[in-house]
Structures are given as C-alpha cells and as structure tokens.
Amino acid sequence: MRSLLFVPADRPERFTKAAASGADAIIIDLEDSVAPANKAKGREAVAKFLQSPCDVPVIVRVNPLDSAETARDLASVLPNPPAGVMLPKAEGAKSVERLAGMMDGAAIPILPIATETPAAMFELGSYREVASPLMGLTWGAEDLPAAIGATTSREDDGSYTSPYEMARNLTLLAAHAAGVPAIETVYPDIKNTDGLATYAARGRRDGFTGMMAIHPAQVSIINEAFEPSEKEIEQARAIVDAFAKAPDAGALQLEGKMIDRPHLVQAKRLLHRAGEAA
C-alpha cells in the first residue's frame, strides 16, 4: 500500500470518490473527523458501505480503547468485515490483542497508530510479539504533543522537533522489527504539493513503504514517491543478475562500485515492491 486516504465516516457521499481517487486503500474514520453527535450516523454509513464490494481495501479507524465507542464501532463493521481496522492511541501488543479479543473471533488485520500517548512510546518494541495479524504500523504527530502539553511538534520550517522525530524513527524501526509495512503519517498542508513530494520522498528514502493522505489531491503525489522508478528497477535487476552469476561471492563490482549482500537484499525487496520476481 503506497497511499491510504482518510475519509470521514459521516460523509458517505465521499466514500466512492475516495475509492476512485487512485489510493491503494481508504481509511473510513470513525474517530477524530467525526463529532460525537455524528458517531451513530457514521457507523450506519460505514455498515451500509461495507455491504457492497469495493475496488480497494477498506480500513475502518475505530475509536480508542479507553472510550465507550469502540465496541459500538466494531458492532457496525463485523457483519461485513473490512480489510483492516485502524487502532488509534495504541499502546503496544496489549492494545492490539485487546482489540482482537473484541472482534468475536474475526481475524481482521489491525493497523495501530503507535505513538499517540506517552506510554505508547515505551511499547513500540512489543509489536513484534503480537500474535494477531498486523496490517502495518503507523504514527502521528498531533496527539502526542497534545498529550504532553507541547505547543507544537514542528519547527518553523515544518520539520519535526526532536521528540517527534524520535517517535517517527522508532515507529519505522518497530515496524521492520515486526516484519510489517511502515506507514508514514499524513502531511497536513494540503496546498503545498512540493512540500508533500519532498516529505513523501524522504519517507521512502528512510524505509517507509507507504503514507497516509488526507485529501484526494495528495494521492498521486504519494503514489509516485513510493513507486520504484525504472532506473531503480534496472539497477536492482543488475545487482540480482550479478550475484546470480557469482552465487558464492560476498562482494562484487558493478559499474565501478562495490556491492555486497545488503545491496542484494535491498535489490530483491525493491523488485518485490515493483511486482517482479527476483
């Protein structure tokens, strides 16, 4: 999943448009984007939408486990299970297993938002112990500063301050330690397309495999950033071919540069993302 597009649960007229946006998945949100008075309306809309097939995977973001809303959210989606459930304010493996236990035996993959509380930061390493299926791991830069009384998570130039850069980095590593996709958080400045392109490219460079979007206009930019270029694919093929011809070699020269086994691992992973057998 390169791109995952949020859509509010109480705006059902947007569901089909979101699914047709080019996003690899849509996230129908029952949490932050839906006012308390509209939660029931949102659940009804989600339940109705899930009754029909959708061209892309549908993920439903439920409300946090410490609310009274989670069980009601699940009751609305379990009759026609979505492709995944996003869990906000997750605090490690215990939160995931607790949510899984509320699903009446349905093995729906869970996508935790892993950094939204102070306690969550100390549980990131536990996701590799989760027995329930994980769809991936993602993070957020808005709830944590609110939880600890910070005035902002960003510098004047838009970059993260050190606590939130740490949260991002640890989520990235925790996802890979658990063997699941690392999903970059949203870019809130919708009109700043150049900034989004730079941010998404940075995410892919650092090891994220996809990114969340908050507007359909962001989808194509994110998809392009997380799609391997033809040049990268050709380079990966060359690395794989070089080691195929010298299977016992630990290191080789390719185009005047040294390559070794980590380069081979990276090349195979890139080809896998591009849909090619290595």
Coordinates of C-alpha atoms in Angstrom, one line a residue:
M1 CA 0.0 0.0 0.0
R2 CA 1.6 3.2 -1.2
S3 CA -1.2 5.5 -0.3
L4 CA -4.0 5.3 2.3
L5 CA -6.6 8.0 2.0
F6 CA -8.7 9.1 5.0
V7 CA -12.4 9.9 4.6
P8 CA -14.8 10.9 7.4
A9 CA -17.4 8.2 8.3
D10 CA -20.2 10.7 8.4
R11 CA -19.6 11.8 4.8
P12 CA -20.8 8.8 2.9
E13 CA -21.1 10.7 -0.4
R14 CA -17.3 10.8 -0.3
F15 CA -16.7 7.1 0.1
T16 CA -17.0 6.1 -3.6
K17 CA -15.0 9.2 -4.7
A18 CA -12.2 8.3 -2.2
A19 CA -12.1 4.7 -3.6
A20 CA -11.8 6.1 -7.1
S21 CA -9.0 8.5 -6.2
G22 CA -6.2 6.1 -7.1
A23 CA -5.4 5.4 -3.4
D24 CA -4.3 1.9 -2.7
A25 CA -6.6 1.8 0.3
I26 CA -9.1 4.1 2.0
I27 CA -9.5 4.7 5.8
I28 CA -13.0 5.5 6.8
D29 CA -12.6 7.4 10.0
L30 CA -15.0 7.0 13.0
E31 CA -12.6 8.8 15.3
D32 CA -11.2 12.4 15.1
S33 CA -13.0 13.6 12.0
V34 CA -16.5 12.7 13.3
A35 CA -18.1 14.8 16.0
P36 CA -19.6 12.8 19.0
A37 CA -23.1 13.7 17.9
N38 CA -22.5 12.1 14.4
K39 CA -20.8 8.8 15.6
A40 CA -24.0 6.8 15.2
K41 CA -24.6 8.3 11.7
G42 CA -21.1 7.4 10.8
R43 CA -21.4 3.8 11.9
E44 CA -24.6 3.4 9.9
A45 CA -22.9 4.8 6.8
V46 CA -19.8 2.5 7.2
A47 CA -22.0 -0.6 7.8
K48 CA -24.0 0.2 4.6
F49 CA -20.9 0.8 2.5
L50 CA -19.3 -2.5 3.7
Q51 CA -22.2 -4.4 2.4
S52 CA -21.1 -3.9 -1.2
P53 CA -17.7 -4.8 -2.8
C54 CA -15.1 -2.1 -3.1
D55 CA -12.3 -1.8 -5.7
V56 CA -9.7 -1.0 -3.0
P57 CA -9.2 -2.3 0.6
V58 CA -11.3 -0.5 3.1
I59 CA -9.8 0.1 6.6
V60 CA -12.0 1.5 9.4
R61 CA -10.5 3.6 12.1
V62 CA -12.4 2.9 15.3
N63 CA -12.3 5.0 18.4
P64 CA -9.7 4.4 21.2
L65 CA -10.0 1.5 23.5
D66 CA -10.4 3.8 26.5
S67 CA -13.6 5.2 25.0
A68 CA -17.1 3.7 25.2
E69 CA -17.3 3.9 21.4
T70 CA -15.0 1.0 20.3
A71 CA -17.5 -1.8 20.9
R72 CA -20.2 0.1 19.0
D73 CA -17.8 0.7 16.2
L74 CA -16.9 -2.9 15.9
A75 CA -20.6 -4.0 16.1
S76 CA -21.2 -1.9 13.0
V77 CA -18.4 -3.4 10.9
L78 CA -18.1 -7.0 12.0
P79 CA -21.1 -8.3 10.0
N80 CA -19.3 -7.3 6.8
P81 CA -15.6 -7.2 7.9
P82 CA -13.3 -4.5 6.4
A83 CA -9.9 -5.3 5.1
G84 CA -8.4 -3.8 8.3
V85 CA -9.1 -1.9 11.5
M86 CA -7.0 1.1 12.4
L87 CA -6.5 1.4 16.2
P88 CA -5.8 5.0 17.4
K89 CA -3.8 5.6 20.6
A90 CA -2.5 2.1 20.6
E91 CA -0.1 1.2 23.4
G92 CA 1.8 -1.8 22.1
A93 CA 0.9 -5.5 21.8
K94 CA -1.5 -5.5 24.7
S95 CA -3.7 -2.9 22.9
V96 CA -3.7 -4.9 19.7
E97 CA -4.6 -8.2 21.5
R98 CA -7.3 -6.4 23.4
L99 CA -8.9 -5.1 20.2
A100 CA -8.5 -8.5 18.6
G101 CA -10.3 -10.0 21.5
M102 CA -13.3 -7.7 20.9
M103 CA -13.8 -8.9 17.3
D104 CA -15.7 -12.1 18.1
G105 CA -13.0 -14.3 16.5
A106 CA -12.8 -12.3 13.3
A107 CA -9.1 -12.3 12.2
I108 CA -9.2 -8.7 10.8
P109 CA -5.7 -7.2 10.4
I110 CA -5.0 -4.3 12.7
L111 CA -3.1 -1.1 11.8
P112 CA -2.1 0.6 15.1
I113 CA -1.2 4.3 15.3
A114 CA 1.7 3.7 17.6
T115 CA 2.8 7.0 19.1
E116 CA -0.2 9.0 20.3
T117 CA 0.4 8.7 24.0
P118 CA 3.5 8.9 26.2
A119 CA 3.0 5.3 27.4
A120 CA 2.9 4.2 23.7
M121 CA 6.4 5.3 23.1
F122 CA 7.7 2.7 25.6
E123 CA 5.7 -0.2 24.0
L124 CA 6.9 0.1 20.4
G125 CA 9.2 -2.9 20.6
S126 CA 6.3 -5.1 21.7
Y127 CA 4.6 -5.2 18.3
R128 CA 7.0 -7.9 17.1
E129 CA 5.4 -10.2 19.8
V130 CA 1.8 -9.7 18.5
A131 CA 0.1 -12.9 17.6
S132 CA -2.9 -11.2 15.9
P133 CA -2.4 -10.1 12.2
L134 CA -0.9 -6.7 11.8
M135 CA -1.6 -4.7 8.6
G136 CA 1.4 -2.4 9.4
L137 CA 2.4 0.2 11.8
T138 CA 2.0 4.0 11.6
W139 CA 2.5 7.0 13.7
G140 CA 1.0 10.5 14.3
A141 CA 2.5 13.9 15.1
E142 CA -0.6 15.6 16.5
D143 CA -2.0 13.7 19.5
L144 CA 1.3 13.1 21.3
P145 CA 2.2 16.9 21.7
A146 CA -1.3 17.5 22.9
A147 CA -0.9 14.7 25.4
I148 CA 2.3 16.1 26.9
G149 CA 1.4 19.8 26.7
A150 CA 3.8 20.7 23.9
T151 CA 3.0 23.8 21.9
T152 CA 3.9 22.2 18.6
S153 CA 5.6 19.1 17.0
R154 CA 7.2 21.2 14.3
E155 CA 10.0 23.7 13.8
D156 CA 9.3 26.9 11.9
D157 CA 10.4 25.3 8.6
G158 CA 7.9 22.4 9.1
S159 CA 10.4 19.8 10.2
Y160 CA 9.7 17.8 13.4
T161 CA 11.2 18.8 16.7
S162 CA 13.4 16.1 18.3
P163 CA 10.7 14.3 20.4
Y164 CA 8.5 13.7 17.3
E165 CA 11.4 12.9 15.0
M166 CA 12.3 10.2 17.6
A167 CA 8.7 9.0 17.5
R168 CA 8.8 8.7 13.7
N169 CA 12.2 6.9 13.8
L170 CA 11.1 4.4 16.4
T171 CA 7.9 3.6 14.6
L172 CA 9.9 2.9 11.4
L173 CA 12.2 0.5 13.2
A174 CA 9.4 -1.1 15.2
A175 CA 7.5 -1.9 12.0
H176 CA 10.5 -3.5 10.4
A177 CA 11.3 -5.4 13.6
A178 CA 7.8 -6.8 13.5
G179 CA 8.1 -7.6 9.8
V180 CA 5.2 -5.4 8.7
P181 CA 4.8 -2.3 6.5
A182 CA 5.9 1.0 8.0
I183 CA 3.3 3.7 7.0
E184 CA 4.4 7.4 7.1
T185 CA 2.0 9.8 8.8
V186 CA -0.1 12.5 7.0
Y187 CA 1.2 15.8 5.5
P188 CA -1.3 18.4 6.7
D189 CA -0.5 21.2 4.3
I190 CA -2.8 20.2 1.5
K191 CA -1.9 23.0 -0.9
N192 CA 1.8 22.6 -0.5
T193 CA 2.3 19.9 -3.2
D194 CA 6.1 20.5 -3.4
G195 CA 6.4 20.0 0.3
L196 CA 4.4 16.8 0.1
A197 CA 6.5 15.4 -2.7
T198 CA 9.7 16.2 -0.6
Y199 CA 8.2 14.7 2.5
A200 CA 7.0 11.5 0.8
A201 CA 10.3 11.0 -0.9
R202 CA 12.1 11.4 2.4
G203 CA 9.7 8.7 3.9
R204 CA 10.5 6.2 1.1
R205 CA 14.2 7.0 1.4
D206 CA 14.2 6.3 5.1
G207 CA 12.4 2.9 4.8
F208 CA 8.7 3.7 4.9
T209 CA 6.7 1.7 2.5
G210 CA 3.6 3.9 2.1
M211 CA 2.0 7.1 3.5
M212 CA -1.4 8.3 4.7
A213 CA -3.3 11.1 2.9
I214 CA -6.0 13.5 4.0
H215 CA -7.1 14.7 0.6
P216 CA -7.5 13.0 -2.8
A217 CA -5.2 15.6 -4.4
Q218 CA -2.3 14.1 -2.4
V219 CA -2.8 10.6 -3.6
S220 CA -1.0 10.8 -7.0
I221 CA 2.0 12.6 -5.4
I222 CA 2.3 9.9 -2.7
N223 CA 1.9 7.1 -5.2
E224 CA 4.7 8.5 -7.4
A225 CA 7.0 8.9 -4.4
F226 CA 6.6 5.3 -3.2
E227 CA 6.7 3.7 -6.7
P228 CA 10.2 2.5 -7.7
S229 CA 11.5 4.3 -10.8
E230 CA 12.5 2.5 -13.9
K231 CA 16.1 3.5 -13.2
E232 CA 15.9 1.9 -9.7
I233 CA 14.3 -1.2 -11.1
E234 CA 17.0 -1.6 -13.8
Q235 CA 19.8 -1.1 -11.1
A236 CA 18.1 -3.7 -8.9
R237 CA 17.9 -6.2 -11.8
A238 CA 21.6 -5.7 -12.5
I239 CA 22.5 -6.4 -8.8
V240 CA 20.4 -9.5 -8.7
D241 CA 21.9 -10.7 -12.0
A242 CA 25.4 -10.0 -10.9
F243 CA 25.0 -12.2 -7.8
A244 CA 23.2 -14.9 -9.8
K245 CA 26.3 -15.2 -12.0
A246 CA 28.6 -15.3 -8.9
P247 CA 26.5 -17.0 -6.2
D248 CA 29.4 -17.7 -3.9
A249 CA 30.7 -14.1 -3.9
G250 CA 30.4 -11.9 -0.8
A251 CA 31.1 -8.7 -2.7
L252 CA 31.3 -7.7 -6.3
Q253 CA 32.0 -4.7 -8.5
L254 CA 29.2 -3.3 -10.6
E255 CA 29.7 -0.3 -12.8
G256 CA 32.9 0.6 -10.9
K257 CA 31.2 0.4 -7.4
M258 CA 31.4 -2.2 -4.7
I259 CA 28.2 -4.1 -3.9
D260 CA 27.7 -6.8 -1.3
R261 CA 24.9 -8.9 0.2
P262 CA 23.0 -6.0 1.8
H263 CA 22.7 -4.5 -1.7
L264 CA 21.3 -7.8 -2.9
V265 CA 18.7 -7.8 -0.1
Q266 CA 17.7 -4.2 -1.0
A267 CA 17.5 -5.0 -4.7
K268 CA 15.2 -8.0 -4.1
R269 CA 13.0 -6.0 -1.9
L270 CA 12.7 -3.3 -4.5
L271 CA 11.8 -5.7 -7.2
H272 CA 9.2 -7.3 -5.0
R273 CA 7.6 -3.9 -4.5
A274 CA 7.7 -3.4 -8.2
G275 CA 5.9 -6.7 -8.7
E276 CA 8.8 -8.6 -10.1
A277 CA 10.1 -11.9 -9.0
A278 CA 13.8 -11.5 -8.0

